[in-house]
Amino acid sequence: MDQFDPAKFIEEKVDWLRREIAGNAITALSGGVDSSVTTVLGFKAIGDRLKAVFLEDGFMRIGESKRIVEIFSKLGLKVEVYDVQNEFIAALEGIRDAEEKRKVFRETFYRVFSRIAKSLKAEIVLQGTIAADVVETKGGVKTQHNVLEQIGINPLERYGFKVLEPLKELYKNQVRELAKVLKLPDEVVYRRPFPGPGLSIRIVGEVTREKLDIIKRATLIVDEELTDIKCFQAFPVLLEGKATGLSKNGSRKYGYMVALRVVESEDAMIAKYVKLDWGRLEKVRDRIIDEIPEVARVLYDITDKPPATIEFE
Ligand code: XMP
């Protein structure tokens, strides 16, 4: 394979987008490196005929929309935030099965985008799909929320817009190279991947508002405590079921179980668990137990991929 040349790739894709987009387009921006690079390529190609749309879908991390708006405004680019969390949470509430959650998330996601595209008179949606998303869906491991073609859906017929995916053949490390060349800030270039369906798939089993609130608080703690750890991803997962523990006053409590997942990986296809320092683990454990009284246990996942996957769902 030819050596990957980020500058040449950018030039070619910007040209391609310019040729493909005659009118307006929107970009589905989550703030991760893939969608951020896609968004910048889109702006380079068609300027303000592109609208960057961030969906506050209820499964994003605390403070995320504000952060993304700030990062992009420093680059001179405007991001529109659409608060659609009630619609998403209502759609997912009560669903237990992981693939069913992805399916419902996907349908809600495209339905919302269809509405937004219509209102902005856009016929094209740019997405930051990368090779791993496509490969995993084709392999039948997990149906990523952003892959339509592989599951036989024609977005134009079903949702009224065409999807363009300029990064479809790339892997994560190549996308990071593009992000560097495009002068995105380091916090975007080296951002750890976050799944499209967000925290909905970090609650094992049924999604409820209570569980969502717990996983959001736990995620904030893990992000604060483990930002400097060299790893591909570091996140908590809210497990199904409860366990016995003791509350601060010594009485019995029956609380949730949180698993921590910290992995090293190049491209998410294979991953190794990270041998975190015990002191670090204890700090995270203490904060979760102290600050989230609904939680009774914190566990550490030492499974690699394979045999496990990175996410629990
Ligand atoms: P797994 O769990 O399959 O994850 O080992 C591989 C990588 O993909 C992310 N992931 C997803 N990303 N939609 C996404 O956009 C999804 O449904 C999804 N499921 C997993 C995961 O965080 C990891 O980086």
XYZ file of C-alpha atoms and ligand atoms in Angstrom:
337
model
C 0.000 0.000 0.000
C 1.195 3.520 -0.741
C 2.478 5.581 2.159
C -0.412 7.611 3.611
C 0.004 11.265 2.659
C -2.337 13.353 4.849
C -1.922 16.630 2.947
C -2.669 14.940 -0.379
C -5.622 13.081 1.108
C -7.074 16.356 2.427
C -6.694 18.065 -0.927
C -8.356 15.204 -2.782
C -11.254 14.882 -0.362
C -11.915 18.620 -0.254
C -12.074 18.596 -4.059
C -14.332 15.580 -3.999
C -16.708 17.181 -1.471
C -16.818 20.371 -3.513
C -17.803 18.392 -6.600
C -20.381 16.302 -4.746
C -22.169 19.122 -2.898
C -24.119 21.490 -5.079
C -26.361 23.040 -2.424
C -26.344 22.989 1.364
C -25.044 20.244 3.615
C -24.978 19.470 7.290
C -22.309 17.646 9.227
C -23.039 15.337 12.121
C -20.462 16.613 14.598
C -19.992 14.715 17.856
C -16.671 16.337 18.687
C -14.621 13.169 18.315
C -11.620 13.213 16.016
C -13.451 11.541 13.087
C -16.421 13.874 12.916
C -14.244 16.911 13.695
C -11.924 16.164 10.770
C -14.933 15.514 8.527
C -16.433 18.837 9.582
C -13.261 20.806 8.860
C -12.955 19.151 5.430
C -16.580 20.104 4.771
C -16.020 23.740 5.728
C -12.912 23.865 3.540
C -14.936 22.521 0.632
C -18.143 24.564 0.804
C -17.704 27.218 3.518
C -20.879 28.341 5.211
C -23.123 26.285 2.970
C -22.206 23.680 5.573
C -23.922 23.699 8.972
C -22.231 21.806 11.793
C -24.847 20.085 13.939
C -24.181 18.718 17.398
C -27.002 16.606 18.804
C -27.465 16.746 22.551
C -29.030 13.315 22.569
C -28.975 12.722 26.325
C -26.187 10.120 26.082
C -23.359 12.590 25.766
C -20.959 13.337 28.591
C -21.556 16.205 31.004
C -20.388 19.534 29.558
C -19.740 18.078 26.110
C -21.838 20.378 23.922
C -20.346 23.479 25.542
C -16.829 22.148 25.024
C -17.382 21.376 21.353
C -18.948 24.757 20.640
C -15.948 26.442 22.299
C -13.321 24.373 20.473
C -14.898 25.066 17.096
C -15.534 28.718 17.772
C -11.782 29.096 18.413
C -11.302 27.721 14.901
C -13.779 30.288 13.610
C -16.469 27.674 12.972
C -20.006 27.819 14.285
C -21.715 24.756 15.717
C -25.482 24.501 16.166
C -26.561 22.470 19.195
C -29.920 20.722 18.954
C -31.309 19.561 22.267
C -33.195 16.390 21.390
C -32.523 14.427 24.547
C -36.113 13.813 25.499
C -36.812 12.251 22.128
C -33.759 9.960 22.352
C -34.218 8.960 25.975
C -37.900 8.187 25.423
C -37.001 6.056 22.392
C -34.374 4.051 24.302
C -35.970 3.790 27.694
C -36.721 0.213 28.660
C -34.786 -1.439 25.807
C -32.486 -4.209 27.079
C -30.714 -5.708 24.113
C -27.463 -4.074 22.938
C -28.094 -4.426 19.215
C -31.687 -3.312 19.654
C -30.394 -0.180 21.418
C -28.077 0.540 18.510
C -30.939 0.059 16.075
C -33.289 2.370 17.960
C -30.493 4.893 18.438
C -29.723 4.781 14.725
C -33.345 5.236 13.715
C -33.830 8.134 16.095
C -30.542 9.678 14.966
C -31.474 9.626 11.286
C -35.055 10.682 11.903
C -33.788 13.743 13.775
C -31.210 14.478 11.083
C -33.871 14.128 8.427
C -35.904 16.818 10.181
C -32.903 19.112 10.644
C -31.747 18.626 7.048
C -35.209 19.564 5.783
C -35.364 22.644 7.969
C -31.944 23.798 6.739
C -32.687 22.847 3.126
C -29.730 20.479 3.077
C -29.685 17.427 0.886
C -26.421 16.023 2.123
C -25.194 14.851 5.521
C -21.468 14.455 6.147
C -20.478 11.695 8.531
C -17.157 10.745 10.082
C -17.506 7.013 9.461
C -14.119 5.263 9.418
C -12.979 1.833 8.264
C -13.337 0.176 11.678
C -17.030 1.105 11.826
C -17.602 -0.526 8.460
C -15.457 -3.607 9.132
C -17.132 -4.380 12.454
C -20.596 -3.999 11.020
C -19.753 -6.188 8.025
C -18.231 -8.783 10.330
C -21.491 -8.880 12.206
C -19.826 -8.021 15.534
C -21.782 -4.847 16.220
C -23.953 -2.731 13.994
C -22.431 0.696 14.377
C -25.001 3.430 14.455
C -23.569 5.313 11.502
C -23.295 2.563 8.920
C -26.334 2.392 6.663
C -25.199 0.921 3.374
C -23.911 -2.298 4.982
C -27.293 -2.988 6.498
C -29.134 -2.342 3.269
C -30.558 1.110 4.008
C -30.605 3.759 1.301
C -30.598 7.078 3.199
C -31.933 9.047 0.264
C -35.028 6.878 -0.011
C -35.561 6.463 3.703
C -34.529 9.838 5.130
C -34.380 12.179 2.171
C -30.670 12.957 2.208
C -27.483 11.591 0.729
C -24.653 10.616 3.092
C -21.026 11.432 2.288
C -18.250 9.780 4.280
C -14.838 11.178 3.325
C -12.911 9.106 5.901
C -14.481 5.775 5.160
C -11.272 4.015 4.121
C -9.113 5.304 6.976
C -8.106 3.976 10.372
C -8.045 5.984 13.562
C -4.306 6.733 13.534
C -4.567 8.083 9.976
C -7.499 10.287 10.989
C -5.365 11.663 13.837
C -2.636 12.492 11.312
C -5.185 14.433 9.265
C -6.371 16.243 12.392
C -2.801 17.349 13.105
C -2.293 18.639 9.577
C -5.637 20.470 9.818
C -4.353 22.109 13.037
C -7.124 20.850 15.236
C -6.203 21.285 18.900
C -4.472 18.371 20.665
C -7.534 17.701 22.787
C -9.348 16.772 19.563
C -6.404 15.076 17.805
C -5.765 12.731 20.723
C -9.336 12.444 21.901
C -10.253 8.974 23.013
C -12.982 7.363 20.907
C -16.512 7.597 22.208
C -19.207 5.402 20.681
C -21.950 7.039 18.619
C -24.777 5.729 20.818
C -22.790 7.176 23.701
C -23.628 6.279 27.265
C -26.675 4.277 26.171
C -24.366 1.335 25.456
C -22.390 1.895 28.657
C -25.400 0.891 30.676
C -25.625 -2.870 30.389
C -29.235 -3.824 29.752
C -32.119 -1.492 30.325
C -31.574 2.246 29.975
C -33.344 4.326 32.600
C -33.011 7.985 33.528
C -31.619 7.009 36.942
C -28.912 4.817 35.401
C -28.104 7.474 32.845
C -27.570 9.982 35.597
C -25.239 7.556 37.436
C -23.147 6.680 34.387
C -22.787 10.385 33.539
C -21.425 11.160 36.997
C -19.109 8.114 36.943
C -17.838 9.066 33.480
C -16.991 12.558 34.665
C -14.976 11.118 37.569
C -13.087 8.673 35.341
C -12.369 11.418 32.815
C -11.047 13.697 35.548
C -8.900 11.038 37.194
C -7.516 9.265 34.137
C -6.983 11.997 31.530
C -3.199 11.689 31.737
C -3.112 7.887 31.387
C -1.698 6.724 28.077
C -4.453 4.560 26.665
C -6.917 4.231 23.804
C -10.023 4.414 25.964
C -10.827 4.667 29.675
C -14.429 4.590 30.822
C -16.874 3.189 33.350
C -19.760 0.883 32.544
C -22.875 0.487 34.644
C -23.558 -3.204 35.046
C -26.885 -4.927 35.267
C -28.087 -6.021 38.674
C -27.071 -4.880 42.133
C -24.711 -5.945 44.892
C -24.667 -5.606 48.648
C -22.458 -3.030 50.273
C -22.249 -0.766 53.298
C -23.230 2.869 53.272
C -21.220 5.548 55.078
C -23.137 5.089 58.324
C -22.509 1.338 58.264
C -26.010 0.282 57.288
C -26.593 -2.226 54.504
C -27.063 -0.888 51.020
C -27.948 -2.585 47.815
C -26.301 -0.649 45.052
C -25.181 -0.641 41.434
C -21.943 -2.135 40.139
C -19.605 -0.091 38.003
C -16.889 -1.715 35.902
C -13.859 0.251 34.752
C -12.493 -0.433 31.295
C -9.069 0.935 30.349
C -7.546 -0.377 27.133
C -4.614 0.229 24.840
C -5.165 -0.207 21.102
C -4.044 1.109 17.728
C -7.269 0.960 15.786
C -9.869 -0.686 18.063
C -9.648 -3.990 16.194
C -7.560 -5.572 18.929
C -7.007 -4.179 22.412
C -5.095 -4.956 25.601
C -6.267 -4.032 29.052
C -4.017 -1.505 30.764
C -2.210 -2.542 33.946
C -3.234 0.557 35.839
C -1.398 1.510 38.968
C -3.305 0.283 42.041
C -3.177 3.731 43.626
C -4.924 5.198 40.591
C -7.565 2.524 40.676
C -8.158 3.149 44.354
C -8.556 6.880 43.762
C -11.185 6.273 41.080
C -12.898 3.674 43.270
C -13.017 6.036 46.245
C -14.444 8.896 44.248
C -17.126 6.746 42.615
C -18.183 5.174 45.911
C -18.060 8.467 47.851
C -19.662 10.711 45.257
C -22.255 8.320 43.838
C -24.113 6.744 46.758
C -26.208 4.594 44.420
C -23.047 2.572 43.600
C -21.946 -0.279 45.890
C -19.067 -1.858 43.945
C -16.332 -0.902 41.518
C -14.727 -3.673 39.410
C -11.768 -3.603 37.030
C -12.031 -5.395 33.686
C -8.834 -7.283 32.745
C -10.132 -8.843 29.519
C -8.396 -8.161 26.210
C -10.030 -7.878 22.778
C -10.328 -10.600 21.642
C -11.901 -12.443 23.406
C -13.923 -9.501 24.748
C -14.886 -6.396 22.814
C -13.907 -2.949 24.084
C -17.432 -1.888 25.006
C -19.543 -4.177 27.167
C -22.467 -4.033 24.801
P -15.894 -2.765 20.349
O -16.749 -2.679 21.576
O -16.617 -3.300 19.164
O -15.525 -1.275 20.017
O -14.601 -3.490 20.598
C -14.601 -0.905 19.021
C -14.566 0.598 18.992
O -15.801 1.092 18.486
C -16.493 1.861 19.473
N -17.893 1.463 19.368
C -18.816 2.153 18.682
N -18.704 3.316 17.992
N -20.983 3.172 17.440
C -19.790 3.813 17.377
O -19.719 4.879 16.761
C -21.181 2.001 18.098
O -22.271 1.446 18.126
C -20.028 1.475 18.762
N -19.801 0.336 19.485
C -18.484 0.364 19.837
C -15.841 1.522 20.794
O -15.932 2.599 21.725
C -14.417 1.235 20.379
O -13.645 2.409 20.217
